Structure formats: structure tokens, C-alpha cells
Tab-separated table of C-alpha atoms and ligand atoms in Angstrom:
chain	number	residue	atom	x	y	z
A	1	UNK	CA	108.387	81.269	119.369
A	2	UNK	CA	111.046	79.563	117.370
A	3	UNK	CA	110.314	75.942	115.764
A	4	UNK	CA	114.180	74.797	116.470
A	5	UNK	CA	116.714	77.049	118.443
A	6	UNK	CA	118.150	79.258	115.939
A	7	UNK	CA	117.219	83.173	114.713
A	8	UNK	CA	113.457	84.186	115.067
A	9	UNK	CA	111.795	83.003	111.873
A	10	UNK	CA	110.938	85.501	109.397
A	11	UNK	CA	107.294	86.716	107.824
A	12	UNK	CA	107.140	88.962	105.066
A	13	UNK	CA	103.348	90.441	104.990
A	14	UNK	CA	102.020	92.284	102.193
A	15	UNK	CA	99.028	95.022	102.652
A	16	UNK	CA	98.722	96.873	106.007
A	17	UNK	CA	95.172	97.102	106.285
A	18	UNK	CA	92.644	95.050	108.889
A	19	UNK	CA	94.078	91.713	107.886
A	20	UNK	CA	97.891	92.149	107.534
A	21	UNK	CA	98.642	94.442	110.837
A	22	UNK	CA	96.372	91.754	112.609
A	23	UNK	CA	98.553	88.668	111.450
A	24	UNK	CA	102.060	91.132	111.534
A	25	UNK	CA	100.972	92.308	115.348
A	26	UNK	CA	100.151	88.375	116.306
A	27	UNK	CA	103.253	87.089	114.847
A	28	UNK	CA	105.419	89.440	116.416
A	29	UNK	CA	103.909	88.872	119.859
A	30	UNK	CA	105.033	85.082	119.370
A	31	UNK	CA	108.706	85.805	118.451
A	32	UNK	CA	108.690	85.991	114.811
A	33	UNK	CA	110.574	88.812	113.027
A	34	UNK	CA	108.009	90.732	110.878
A	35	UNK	CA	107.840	92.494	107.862
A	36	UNK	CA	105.209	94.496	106.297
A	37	UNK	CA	105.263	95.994	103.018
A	38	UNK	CA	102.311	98.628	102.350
A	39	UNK	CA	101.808	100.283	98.456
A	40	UNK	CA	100.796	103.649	99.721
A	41	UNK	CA	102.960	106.211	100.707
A	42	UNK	CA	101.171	106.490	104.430
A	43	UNK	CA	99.465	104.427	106.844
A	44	UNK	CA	96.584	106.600	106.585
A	45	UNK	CA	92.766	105.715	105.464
A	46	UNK	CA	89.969	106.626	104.194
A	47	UNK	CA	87.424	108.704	106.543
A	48	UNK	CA	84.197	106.411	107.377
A	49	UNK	CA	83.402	104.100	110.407
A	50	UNK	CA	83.440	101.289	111.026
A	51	UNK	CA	81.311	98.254	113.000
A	52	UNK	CA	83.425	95.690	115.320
A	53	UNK	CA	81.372	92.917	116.648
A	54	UNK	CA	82.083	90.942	119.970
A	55	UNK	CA	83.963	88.997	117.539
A	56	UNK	CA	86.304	91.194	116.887
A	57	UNK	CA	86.429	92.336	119.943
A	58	UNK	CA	88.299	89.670	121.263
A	59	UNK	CA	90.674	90.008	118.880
A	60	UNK	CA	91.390	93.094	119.692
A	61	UNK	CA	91.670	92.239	123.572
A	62	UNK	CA	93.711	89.084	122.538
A	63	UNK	CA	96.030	91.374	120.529
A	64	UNK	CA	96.091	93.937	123.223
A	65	UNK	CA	94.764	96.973	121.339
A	66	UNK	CA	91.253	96.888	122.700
A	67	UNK	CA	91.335	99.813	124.993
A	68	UNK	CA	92.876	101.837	122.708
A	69	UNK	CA	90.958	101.016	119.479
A	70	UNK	CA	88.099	102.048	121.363
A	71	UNK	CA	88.412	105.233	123.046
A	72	UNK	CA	85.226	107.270	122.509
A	73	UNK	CA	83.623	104.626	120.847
A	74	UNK	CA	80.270	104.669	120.208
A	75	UNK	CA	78.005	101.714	122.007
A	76	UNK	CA	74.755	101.824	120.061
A	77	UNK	CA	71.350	100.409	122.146
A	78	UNK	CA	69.979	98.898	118.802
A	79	UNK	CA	70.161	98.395	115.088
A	80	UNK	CA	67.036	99.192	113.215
A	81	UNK	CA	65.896	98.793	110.046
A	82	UNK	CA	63.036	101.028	108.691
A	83	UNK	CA	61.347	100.770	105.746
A	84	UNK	CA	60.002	103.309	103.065
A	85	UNK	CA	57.776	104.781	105.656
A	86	UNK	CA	60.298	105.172	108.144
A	87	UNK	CA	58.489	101.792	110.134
A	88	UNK	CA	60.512	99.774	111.856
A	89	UNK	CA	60.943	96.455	110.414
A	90	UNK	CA	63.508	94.696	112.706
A	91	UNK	CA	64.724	95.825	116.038
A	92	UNK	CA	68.483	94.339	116.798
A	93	UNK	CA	68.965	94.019	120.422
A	94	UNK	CA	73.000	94.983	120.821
A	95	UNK	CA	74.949	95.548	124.079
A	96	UNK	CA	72.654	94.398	126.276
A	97	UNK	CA	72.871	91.223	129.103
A	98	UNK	CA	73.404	88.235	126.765
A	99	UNK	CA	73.590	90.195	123.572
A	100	UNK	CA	76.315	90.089	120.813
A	101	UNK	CA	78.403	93.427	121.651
A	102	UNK	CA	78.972	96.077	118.602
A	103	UNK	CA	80.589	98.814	118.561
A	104	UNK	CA	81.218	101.611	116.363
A	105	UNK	CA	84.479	103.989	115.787
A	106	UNK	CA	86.530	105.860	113.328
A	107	UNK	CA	88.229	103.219	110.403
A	108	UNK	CA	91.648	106.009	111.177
A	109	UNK	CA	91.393	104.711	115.186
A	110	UNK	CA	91.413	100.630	114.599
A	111	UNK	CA	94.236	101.063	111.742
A	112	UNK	CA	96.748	103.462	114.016
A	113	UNK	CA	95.682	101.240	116.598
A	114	UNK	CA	96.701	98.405	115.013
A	115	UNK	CA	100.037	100.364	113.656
A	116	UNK	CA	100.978	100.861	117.025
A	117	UNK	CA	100.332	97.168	118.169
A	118	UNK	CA	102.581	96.196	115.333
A	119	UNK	CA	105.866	98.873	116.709
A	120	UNK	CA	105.340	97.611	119.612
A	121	UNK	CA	106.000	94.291	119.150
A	122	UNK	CA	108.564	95.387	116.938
A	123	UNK	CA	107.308	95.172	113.527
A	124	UNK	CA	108.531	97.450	110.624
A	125	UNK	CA	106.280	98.729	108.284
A	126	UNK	CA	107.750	99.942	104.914
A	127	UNK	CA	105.169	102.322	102.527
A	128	UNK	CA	105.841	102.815	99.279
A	129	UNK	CA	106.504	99.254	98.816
A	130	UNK	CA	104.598	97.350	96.106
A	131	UNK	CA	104.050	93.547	96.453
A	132	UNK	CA	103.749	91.786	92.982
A	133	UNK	CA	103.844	87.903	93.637
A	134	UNK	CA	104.906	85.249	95.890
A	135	UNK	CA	106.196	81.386	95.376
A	136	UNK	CA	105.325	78.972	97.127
A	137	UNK	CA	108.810	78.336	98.626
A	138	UNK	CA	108.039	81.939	100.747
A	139	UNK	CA	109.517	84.153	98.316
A	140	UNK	CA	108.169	88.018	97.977
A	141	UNK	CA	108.972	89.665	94.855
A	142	UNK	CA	108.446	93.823	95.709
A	143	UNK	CA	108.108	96.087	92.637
A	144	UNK	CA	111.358	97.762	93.358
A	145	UNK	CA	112.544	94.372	91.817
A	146	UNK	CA	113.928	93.011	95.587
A	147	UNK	CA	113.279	89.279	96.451
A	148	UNK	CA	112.685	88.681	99.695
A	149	UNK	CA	113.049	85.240	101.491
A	150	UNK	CA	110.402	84.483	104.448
A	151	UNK	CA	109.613	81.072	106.498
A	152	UNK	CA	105.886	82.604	106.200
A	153	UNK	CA	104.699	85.167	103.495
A	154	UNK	CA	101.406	86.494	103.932
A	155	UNK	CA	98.993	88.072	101.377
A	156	UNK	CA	96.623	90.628	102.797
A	157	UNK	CA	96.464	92.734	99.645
A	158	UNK	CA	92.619	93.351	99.769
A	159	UNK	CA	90.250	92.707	97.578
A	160	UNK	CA	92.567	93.391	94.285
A	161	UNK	CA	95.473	90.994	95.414
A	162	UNK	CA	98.313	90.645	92.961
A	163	UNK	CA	100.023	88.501	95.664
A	164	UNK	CA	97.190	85.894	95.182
A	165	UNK	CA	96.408	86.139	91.604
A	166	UNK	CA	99.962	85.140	91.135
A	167	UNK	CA	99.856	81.997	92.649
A	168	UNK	CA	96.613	81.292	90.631
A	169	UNK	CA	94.074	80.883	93.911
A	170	UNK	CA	91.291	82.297	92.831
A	171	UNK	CA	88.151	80.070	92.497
A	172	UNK	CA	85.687	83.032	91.873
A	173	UNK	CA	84.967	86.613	92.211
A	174	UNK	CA	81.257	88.057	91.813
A	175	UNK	CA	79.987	91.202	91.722
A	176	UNK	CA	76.940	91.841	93.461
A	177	UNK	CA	75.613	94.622	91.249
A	178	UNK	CA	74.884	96.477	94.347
A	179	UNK	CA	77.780	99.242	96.289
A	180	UNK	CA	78.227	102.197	98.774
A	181	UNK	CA	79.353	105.554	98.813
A	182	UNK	CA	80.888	106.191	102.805
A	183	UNK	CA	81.432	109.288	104.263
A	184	UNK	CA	81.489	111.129	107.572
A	185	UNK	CA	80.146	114.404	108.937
A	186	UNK	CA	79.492	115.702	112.070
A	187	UNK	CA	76.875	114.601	114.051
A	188	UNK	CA	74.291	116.940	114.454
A	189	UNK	CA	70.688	116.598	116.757
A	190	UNK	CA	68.166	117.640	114.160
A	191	UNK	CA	68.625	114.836	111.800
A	192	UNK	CA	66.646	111.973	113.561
A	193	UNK	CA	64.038	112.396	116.522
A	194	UNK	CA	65.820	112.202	120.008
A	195	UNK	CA	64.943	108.402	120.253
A	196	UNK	CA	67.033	107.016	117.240
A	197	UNK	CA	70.267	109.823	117.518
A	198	UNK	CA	72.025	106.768	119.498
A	199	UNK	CA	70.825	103.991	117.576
A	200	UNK	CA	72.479	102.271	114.404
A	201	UNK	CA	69.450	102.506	111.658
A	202	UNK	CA	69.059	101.260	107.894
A	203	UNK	CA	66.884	103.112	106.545
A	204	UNK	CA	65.395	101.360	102.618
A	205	UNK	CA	63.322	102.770	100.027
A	206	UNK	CA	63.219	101.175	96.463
A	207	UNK	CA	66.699	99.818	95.747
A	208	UNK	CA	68.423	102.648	98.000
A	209	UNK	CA	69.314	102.506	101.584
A	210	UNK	CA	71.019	105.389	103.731
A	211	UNK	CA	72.949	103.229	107.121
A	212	UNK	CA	72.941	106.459	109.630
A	213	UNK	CA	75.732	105.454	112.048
A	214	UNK	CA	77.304	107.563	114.960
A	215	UNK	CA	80.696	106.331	115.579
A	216	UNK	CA	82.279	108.571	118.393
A	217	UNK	CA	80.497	111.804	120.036
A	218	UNK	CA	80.388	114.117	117.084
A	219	UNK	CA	81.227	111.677	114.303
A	220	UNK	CA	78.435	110.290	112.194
A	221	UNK	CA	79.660	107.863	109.743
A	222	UNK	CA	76.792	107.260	106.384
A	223	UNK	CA	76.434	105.124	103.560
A	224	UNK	CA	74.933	105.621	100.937
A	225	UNK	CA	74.016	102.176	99.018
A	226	UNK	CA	72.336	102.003	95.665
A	227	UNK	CA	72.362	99.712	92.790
A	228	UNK	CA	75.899	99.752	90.731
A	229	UNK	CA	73.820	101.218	87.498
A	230	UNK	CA	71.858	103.464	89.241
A	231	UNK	CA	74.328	106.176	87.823
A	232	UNK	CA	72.870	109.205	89.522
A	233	UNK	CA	73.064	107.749	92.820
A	234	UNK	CA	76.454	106.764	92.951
A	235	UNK	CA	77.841	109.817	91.965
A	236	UNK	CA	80.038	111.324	94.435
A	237	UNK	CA	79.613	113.822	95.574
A	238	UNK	CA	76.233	112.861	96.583
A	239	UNK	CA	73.131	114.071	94.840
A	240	UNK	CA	71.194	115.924	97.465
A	241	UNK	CA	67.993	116.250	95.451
A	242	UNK	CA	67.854	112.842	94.344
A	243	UNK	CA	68.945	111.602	97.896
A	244	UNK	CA	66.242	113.674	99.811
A	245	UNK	CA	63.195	112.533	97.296
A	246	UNK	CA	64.026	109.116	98.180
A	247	UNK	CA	64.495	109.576	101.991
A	248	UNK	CA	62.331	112.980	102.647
A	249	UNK	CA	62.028	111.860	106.243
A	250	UNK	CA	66.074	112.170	106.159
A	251	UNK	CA	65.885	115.743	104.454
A	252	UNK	CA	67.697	117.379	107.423
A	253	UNK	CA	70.491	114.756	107.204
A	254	UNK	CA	71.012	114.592	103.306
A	255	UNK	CA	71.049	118.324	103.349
A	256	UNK	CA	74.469	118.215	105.532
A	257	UNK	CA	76.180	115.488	102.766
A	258	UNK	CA	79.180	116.784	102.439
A	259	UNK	CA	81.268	116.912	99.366
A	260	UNK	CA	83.518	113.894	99.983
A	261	UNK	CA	82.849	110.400	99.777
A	262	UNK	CA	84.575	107.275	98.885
A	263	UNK	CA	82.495	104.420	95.944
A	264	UNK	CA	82.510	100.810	96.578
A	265	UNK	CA	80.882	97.742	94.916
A	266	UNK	CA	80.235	94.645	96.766
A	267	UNK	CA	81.821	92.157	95.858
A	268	UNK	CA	82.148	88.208	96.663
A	269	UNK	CA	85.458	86.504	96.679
A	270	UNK	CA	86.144	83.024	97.138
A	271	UNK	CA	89.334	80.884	96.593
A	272	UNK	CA	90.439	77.225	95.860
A	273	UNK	CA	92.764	77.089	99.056
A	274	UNK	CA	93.638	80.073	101.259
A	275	UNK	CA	97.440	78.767	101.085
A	276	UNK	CA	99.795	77.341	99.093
A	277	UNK	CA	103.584	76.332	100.332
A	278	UNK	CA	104.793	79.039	102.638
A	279	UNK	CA	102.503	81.430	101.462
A	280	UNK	CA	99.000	82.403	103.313
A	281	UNK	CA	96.059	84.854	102.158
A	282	UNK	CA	94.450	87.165	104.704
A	283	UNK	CA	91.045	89.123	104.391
A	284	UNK	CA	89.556	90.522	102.065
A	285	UNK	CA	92.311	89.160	99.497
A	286	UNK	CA	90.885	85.531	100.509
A	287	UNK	CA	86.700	86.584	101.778
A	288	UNK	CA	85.690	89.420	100.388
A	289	UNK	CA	81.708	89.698	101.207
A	290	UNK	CA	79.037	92.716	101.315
A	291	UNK	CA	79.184	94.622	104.419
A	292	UNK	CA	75.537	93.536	105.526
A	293	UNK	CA	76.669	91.518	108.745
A	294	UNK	CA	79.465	94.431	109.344
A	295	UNK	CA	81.731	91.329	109.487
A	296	UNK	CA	85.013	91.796	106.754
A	297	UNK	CA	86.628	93.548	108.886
A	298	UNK	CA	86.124	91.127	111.714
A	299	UNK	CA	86.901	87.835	109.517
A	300	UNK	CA	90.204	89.665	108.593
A	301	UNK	CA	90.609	89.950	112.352
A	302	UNK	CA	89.922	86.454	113.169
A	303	UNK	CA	91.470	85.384	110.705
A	304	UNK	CA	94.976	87.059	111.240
A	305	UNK	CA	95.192	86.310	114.438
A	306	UNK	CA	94.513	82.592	113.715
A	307	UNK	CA	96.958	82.359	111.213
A	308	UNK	CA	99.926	83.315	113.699
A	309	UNK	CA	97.920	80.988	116.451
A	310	UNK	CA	98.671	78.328	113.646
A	311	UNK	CA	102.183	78.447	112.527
A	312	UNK	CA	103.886	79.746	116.134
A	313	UNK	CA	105.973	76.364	116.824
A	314	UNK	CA	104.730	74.669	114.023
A	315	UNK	CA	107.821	72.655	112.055
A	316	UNK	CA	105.919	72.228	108.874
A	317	UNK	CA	104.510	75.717	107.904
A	318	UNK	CA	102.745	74.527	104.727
A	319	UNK	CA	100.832	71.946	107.337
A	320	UNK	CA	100.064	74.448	110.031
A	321	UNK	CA	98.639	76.907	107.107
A	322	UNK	CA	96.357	73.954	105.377
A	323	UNK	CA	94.580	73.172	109.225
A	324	UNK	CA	94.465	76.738	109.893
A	325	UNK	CA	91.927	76.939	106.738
A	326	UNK	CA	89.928	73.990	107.556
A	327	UNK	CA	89.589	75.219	111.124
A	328	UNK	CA	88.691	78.863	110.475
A	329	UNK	CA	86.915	78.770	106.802
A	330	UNK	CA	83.579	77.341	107.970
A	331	UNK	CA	82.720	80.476	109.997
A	332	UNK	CA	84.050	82.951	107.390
A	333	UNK	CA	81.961	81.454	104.381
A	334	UNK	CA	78.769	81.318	107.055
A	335	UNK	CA	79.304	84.984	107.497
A	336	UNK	CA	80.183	85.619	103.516
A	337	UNK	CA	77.219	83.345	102.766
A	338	UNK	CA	74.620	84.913	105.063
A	339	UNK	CA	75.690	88.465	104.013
A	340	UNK	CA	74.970	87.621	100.536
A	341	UNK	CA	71.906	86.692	101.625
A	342	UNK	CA	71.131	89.419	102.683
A	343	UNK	CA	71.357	91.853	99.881
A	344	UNK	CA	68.684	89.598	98.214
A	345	UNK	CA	66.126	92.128	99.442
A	346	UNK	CA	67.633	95.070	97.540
A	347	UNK	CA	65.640	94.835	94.765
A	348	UNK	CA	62.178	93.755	96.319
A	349	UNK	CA	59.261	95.870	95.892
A	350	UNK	CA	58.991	98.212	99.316
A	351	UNK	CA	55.758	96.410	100.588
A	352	UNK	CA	56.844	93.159	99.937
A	353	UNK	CA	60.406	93.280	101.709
A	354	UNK	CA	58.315	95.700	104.271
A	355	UNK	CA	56.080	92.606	105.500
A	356	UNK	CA	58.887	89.986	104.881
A	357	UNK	CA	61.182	91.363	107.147
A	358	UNK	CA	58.524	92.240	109.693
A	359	UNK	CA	57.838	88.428	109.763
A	360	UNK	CA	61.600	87.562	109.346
A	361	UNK	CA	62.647	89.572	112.444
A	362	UNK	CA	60.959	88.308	114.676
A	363	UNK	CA	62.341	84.801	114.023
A	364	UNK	CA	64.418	83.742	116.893
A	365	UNK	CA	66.423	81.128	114.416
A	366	UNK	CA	66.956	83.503	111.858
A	367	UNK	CA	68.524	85.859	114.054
A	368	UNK	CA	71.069	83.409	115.313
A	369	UNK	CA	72.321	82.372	111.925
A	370	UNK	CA	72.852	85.962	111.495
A	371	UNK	CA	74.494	86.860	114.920
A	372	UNK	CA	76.442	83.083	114.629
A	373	UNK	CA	79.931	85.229	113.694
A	374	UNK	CA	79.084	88.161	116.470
A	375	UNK	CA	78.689	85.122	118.871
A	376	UNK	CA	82.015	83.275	117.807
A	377	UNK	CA	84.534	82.725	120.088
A	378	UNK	CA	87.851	83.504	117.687
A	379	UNK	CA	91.352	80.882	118.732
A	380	UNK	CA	93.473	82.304	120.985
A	381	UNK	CA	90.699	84.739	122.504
A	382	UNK	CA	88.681	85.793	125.767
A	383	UNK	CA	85.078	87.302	126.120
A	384	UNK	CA	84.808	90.953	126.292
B	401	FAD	C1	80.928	99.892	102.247
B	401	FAD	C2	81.699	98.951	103.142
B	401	FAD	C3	81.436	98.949	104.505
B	401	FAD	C4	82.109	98.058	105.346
B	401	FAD	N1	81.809	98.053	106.677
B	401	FAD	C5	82.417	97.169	107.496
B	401	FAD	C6	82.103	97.159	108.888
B	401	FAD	O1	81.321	97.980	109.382
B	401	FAD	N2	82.723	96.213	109.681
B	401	FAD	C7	83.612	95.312	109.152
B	401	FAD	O2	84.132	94.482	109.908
B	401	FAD	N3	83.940	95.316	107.843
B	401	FAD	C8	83.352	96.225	107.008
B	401	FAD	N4	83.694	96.256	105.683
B	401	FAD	C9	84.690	95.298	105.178
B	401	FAD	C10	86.100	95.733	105.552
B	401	FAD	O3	86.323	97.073	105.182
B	401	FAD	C11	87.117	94.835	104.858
B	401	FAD	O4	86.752	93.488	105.013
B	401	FAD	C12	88.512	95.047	105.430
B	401	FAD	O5	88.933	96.380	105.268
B	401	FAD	C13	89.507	94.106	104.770
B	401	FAD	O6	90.792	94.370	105.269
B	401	FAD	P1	92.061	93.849	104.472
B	401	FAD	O7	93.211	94.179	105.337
B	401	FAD	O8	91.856	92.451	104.036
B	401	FAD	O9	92.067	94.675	103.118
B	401	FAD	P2	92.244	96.254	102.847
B	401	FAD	O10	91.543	97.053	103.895
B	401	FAD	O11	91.820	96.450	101.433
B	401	FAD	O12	93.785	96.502	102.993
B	401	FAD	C14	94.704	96.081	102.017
B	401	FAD	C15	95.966	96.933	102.136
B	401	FAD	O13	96.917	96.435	101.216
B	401	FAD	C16	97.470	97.528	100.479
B	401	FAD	N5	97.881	96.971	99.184
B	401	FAD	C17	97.106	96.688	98.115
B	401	FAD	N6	97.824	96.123	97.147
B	401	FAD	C18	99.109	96.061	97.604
B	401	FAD	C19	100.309	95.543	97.056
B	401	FAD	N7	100.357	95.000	95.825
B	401	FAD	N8	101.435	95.624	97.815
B	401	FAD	C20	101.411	96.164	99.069
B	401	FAD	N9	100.281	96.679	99.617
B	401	FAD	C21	99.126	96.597	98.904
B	401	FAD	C22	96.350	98.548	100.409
B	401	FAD	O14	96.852	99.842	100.171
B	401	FAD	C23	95.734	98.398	101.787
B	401	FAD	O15	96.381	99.206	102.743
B	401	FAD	C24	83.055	97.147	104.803
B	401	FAD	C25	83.338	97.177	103.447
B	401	FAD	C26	82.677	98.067	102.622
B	401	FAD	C27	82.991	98.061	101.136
């Protein structure tokens, strides 16, 4: 909607991943005339999966992409996590009466999802265009050298943003010496027992864990996480040999890694303000965090969608940006803090993170600081 009666106000977006086709679809819905600018030459990404909580969920319902972003989904029964000796240390309840709701699908499905949200509403989305900085008067400077002029400009440049570093927002980024290789492969019955083929499992031994995820009918989506030194490990693609001694009850599985596979280290980012004038950061540009909850993606979703919540009708932009961040930055540094957390255990000896998560659980408290994002009910949002 319009703040005063004249032309629909203007948002200039840069990035269109999670974050900034969340905020461009939400703004759009409300009136405003959006445009995002996107550095590669296609909206295309990388092939892995990817977990959406109930959270997120509601986003997506609120945004009205649900039903689409989730077509032949895959609705896991449980998340395990299995030590060394392929025990079970924790059993997740998902899915179930009262439970937080996860599910699992192809990264490709939630971003053309979310590019079709966006033309819907009437978004355009420009590729091969390069954002380099902002001012705090809502001015976009693109590396073909055009300026453009926006009421709102939004940063959701991931995890590298230029946009942000330009307006000097950064309070600190830390790497957690600790990273993934993703990749997908099809799914196939002989790598687990029949029990566990539907279920999401972690599986840890030493400082490596394999994440065995199906994510649609004959998509399995797996991680490979090791320690950023541990050179052999990260190497893509993926060392069978040294993948199987680790994980020989996986042997079937690591035998089928394919020759693809996409490196990331975790990484924590945290910033002095998410805003500053007419310009507002979005995801992983503003919260990076490890993937242990399964939660970026959702806090870039919350978050996005909050951020147009704040500003539709507002008069004073810079305001509405500054109460957006005090309302929604509790929840996100929970979920960054408890993920960090919870890559403590990576470098515990295998009986000693064996017992202590046995014990840990089982604890009823524990488990709802760690489902408190799942169980979040996002502004502008409905239960799923
Ligand atoms: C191993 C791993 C597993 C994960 N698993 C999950 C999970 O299961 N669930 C979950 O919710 N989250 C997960 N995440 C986190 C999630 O992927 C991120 O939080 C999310 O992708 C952030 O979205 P974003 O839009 O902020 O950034 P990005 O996805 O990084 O998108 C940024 C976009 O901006 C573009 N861009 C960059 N620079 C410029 C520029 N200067 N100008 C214009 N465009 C630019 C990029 O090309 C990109 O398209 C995981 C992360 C990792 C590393």
C-alpha cells in the first residue's frame, strides 16, 4: 500500500536468493513496485536440499507459495542422530500431533517457487546485475555504473555482502573452523535398513558427520561435514575410501558419491544494526549461522517477510526498519546462538559426545530451546 496517495513506492533489492525473493514477493503483494537485481546470469542453484521448518512454513503459506514449494516433498517421521556405532543418540519427534513440522525438498523447487511468487506479483528480476553499495538516503549503485533511487533498498547479498560492507555494518564475522560438502544422488533402498530410508539421520564419527536426507521420492540430498583443515575430507569430489573407513556402516551409500559437490564453511555473522536510513539487510547478509537447526533459510524467510510487514504504510521508513529489528532479532540470534551451540560437539571424543547426547536428548527443556524457532509463529502468518 502507498504511505500518501501518489505512485507505488519503489524497492530496489539486491541478491535473489531465500531472503531477497521473500522480501521482493511480500512487498509486491502490498503495492510496492519491486526491483531485484541478481549477479548471476540465471536464477538457477546449486543441487542439494533443503530443510523448511513449520516456521517457514508459514511463510510460505503467508506468501502464497506453499503448495507449490512443496510438491513431492518429503515428510520425514524423525531426525536421528547416531553415533560412531551407528546407536541412536537422540530421536527427534517431527510431523507428528503437536510436533514442530519439517519438511524436506529440492533448494531448485523453493527458489523457482519463490521466482514465480515474485512475477506474479509483478516483480522484475534482472541477472547479470551486480550490486556494489547503497547510501543511506536509498540509493543502489549497480556495477554497470547505474544509480538507482528507491524509498526502500534491501541487501540480501548473502553471506559475502558488498551492499552491507559498504555501509560499514558489520560487527563480526567468525569462522567456525568446521564446513560441508552438499550433494544429491538418487535415492536408492540398499543404503540404510528399511526402518531409517524415511527418516532424516546424522550420522558422527570423530570430527566427521554424513546428514543422509531424502528430499522428494528419488532424491537423496547428503552432506558431508568435516573439520575446515581436515584437507582430505573436504576435497570434492568426495574421497570414497576415506569416507567409507569412517562410516563403514554407510559403505553402500558412500560408494554411490557422485562426482559433484558444492564446499561450504560455517560461518557466524553478526551486525551493529540490520539497517541504516532507507537501507535494510536480509539473511544471510545480516545472520549467517551453521546449518545445525536447518534454520538460515527459514530466518531469511521470516525475516523478509517481516521486513515488508514493517514498512507497508509506514511514513518514516528508517523508523519502520529500526522496530522491525528489535521485533524480529531476538528469535534470529536464539536460533544463530543455539546452532553455534551446537557444533560444540564436533570435536568431542566419540564416547564422550556418545553419552552426552544420550543424556542431553532426553531433556524435555533442552529440546524446546532448540525447537523455540520451529515453534515460532513468524508476523503476518497462519499455522500450517
Ligand atoms: C551446508 C549448509 C546447509 C544448509 N541447510 C539449510 C537448511 O536445511 N535449511 C535452512 O533453512 N537453511 C539452510 N542453510 C542456510 C541457507 O542456505 C541460507 O541461510 C540461505 O540460503 C540464505 O539466503 P540468502 O538469500 O540470505 O543468501 P544466498 O542464498 O547466499 O543468496 C544471495 C544471492 O545474492 C546474489 N548476490 C551475491 N552478491 C551479489 C551482488 N553484489 N549483487 C547482486 N546479487 C548478488 C547471489 O548470487 C545469490 O543469488 C544451509 C547452509 C549451508 C552452508
Amino acid at each position: 500500500m502507498n504511505a500518501g496517495s501518489g505512485a507505488p513506492r519503489r524497492a530496489e533489492i539486491a541478491g535473489a536468493g531465500i531472503g531477497g525473493l521473500t522480501a521482493a514477493a511480500a512487498l509486491a503483494q502490498r503495492g510496492w513496485s519491486v526491483v531485484v537485481h541478481e549477479r548471476a546470469p540465471n536464477l538457477r542453484t546449486y543441487g542439494a536440499g533443503i530443510y523448511i521448518w513449520s516456521n517457514g512454513l508459514r511463510v510460505l503459506k503467508a506468501l502464497g507459495a506453499l503448495e507449490q514449494a512443496t510438491v513431492g516433498a518429503h515428510i520425514g517421521p524423525q531426525f536421528h542422530t547416531r553415533d560412531h556405532n551407528n546407536t541412536t543418540m537422540e530421536e527427534i519427534p517431527i510431523n507428528g500431533a503437536g510436533d514442530a513440522r519439517l519438511v524436506t525438498i529440492l533448494r531448485e523447487q523453493l527458489i523457482g517457487t519463490l521466482v514465480d511468487t515474485c512475477r506474479k506479483a509483478g516483480v522484475e528480476i534482472v541477472t547479470n546485475s551486480e550490486a556494489l553499495s547503497a547510501t543511506p538516503d536509498g540509493e543502489l549503485l549497480l556495477a554497470d555504473g547505474s544509480k538507482r533511487q528507491a524509498d526502500l533498498v534491501v541487501a540480501a547479498d548473502g553471506i559475502n555482502s558488498r551492499v552491507r560492507d559498504s555501509l560499514d555494518l558489520l560487527m563480526y564475522r567468525k569462522q567456525l573452523g568446521y564446513g560441508a560438502i552438499r550433494m544429491l544422488i538418487a535415492r536408492d533402498d540398499a543404503d540404510v535398513p528399511a526402518e531409517d530410508r524415511d527418516r532424516y539421520i546424522e550420522y558422527f564419527t570423530g570430527s566427521r558427520r554424513i546428514l543422509y536426507t531424502p528430499a522428494s521420492a528419488t532424491d537423496l540430498y547428503v552432506a558431508l561435514c568435516c573439520a575446515a583443515d581436515d584437507e582430505k575430507a573436504l576435497a570434492v569430489p568426495a574421497d570414497r575410501e576415506l569416507w567409507a573407513q569412517s562410516f563403514p556402516h554407510l559403505a553402500h551409500l558412500v560408494s554411490r558419491f557422485g562426482g559433484s559437490g558444492r564446499w561450504d564453511a560455517f560461518e557466524v555473522v553478526k551486525l551493529k544494526r540490520w539497517s541504516k536510513g532507507r537501507v535494510a539487510i536480509v539473511g544471510d547478509a545480516a545472520h549467517a549461522m551453521p546449518p545445525y537447526l536447518g534454520q538460515g533459510g527459514g530466518c531469511a524467510l521470516m525475516n523478509g517477510l517481516a521486513l515488508a510487514v514493517a514498512v507497508d504504510g509506514a511514513l518514516d521508513v528508517p523508523r519502520a526498519l529500526t522496530e522491525w529489528e528489535a521485533r524480529e532479532r531476538p528469535i534470529t540470534e536464539h536460533t544463530q546462538d543455539t546452532a553455534e551451540r551446537l557444533g560444540d560437539m564436533n570435536f568431542w571424543p566419540d564416547d564422550v559426545r556418545s553419552e552426552v547426547m544420550k543424556i542431553t536428548g532426553r531433556c524435555v527443556e533442552l529440546g524446546m530451546e532448540r525447537m523455540k524457532t520451529a515453534r515460532y509463529a513468524p508476523a503476518a502468518t497462519e499455522p500450517v
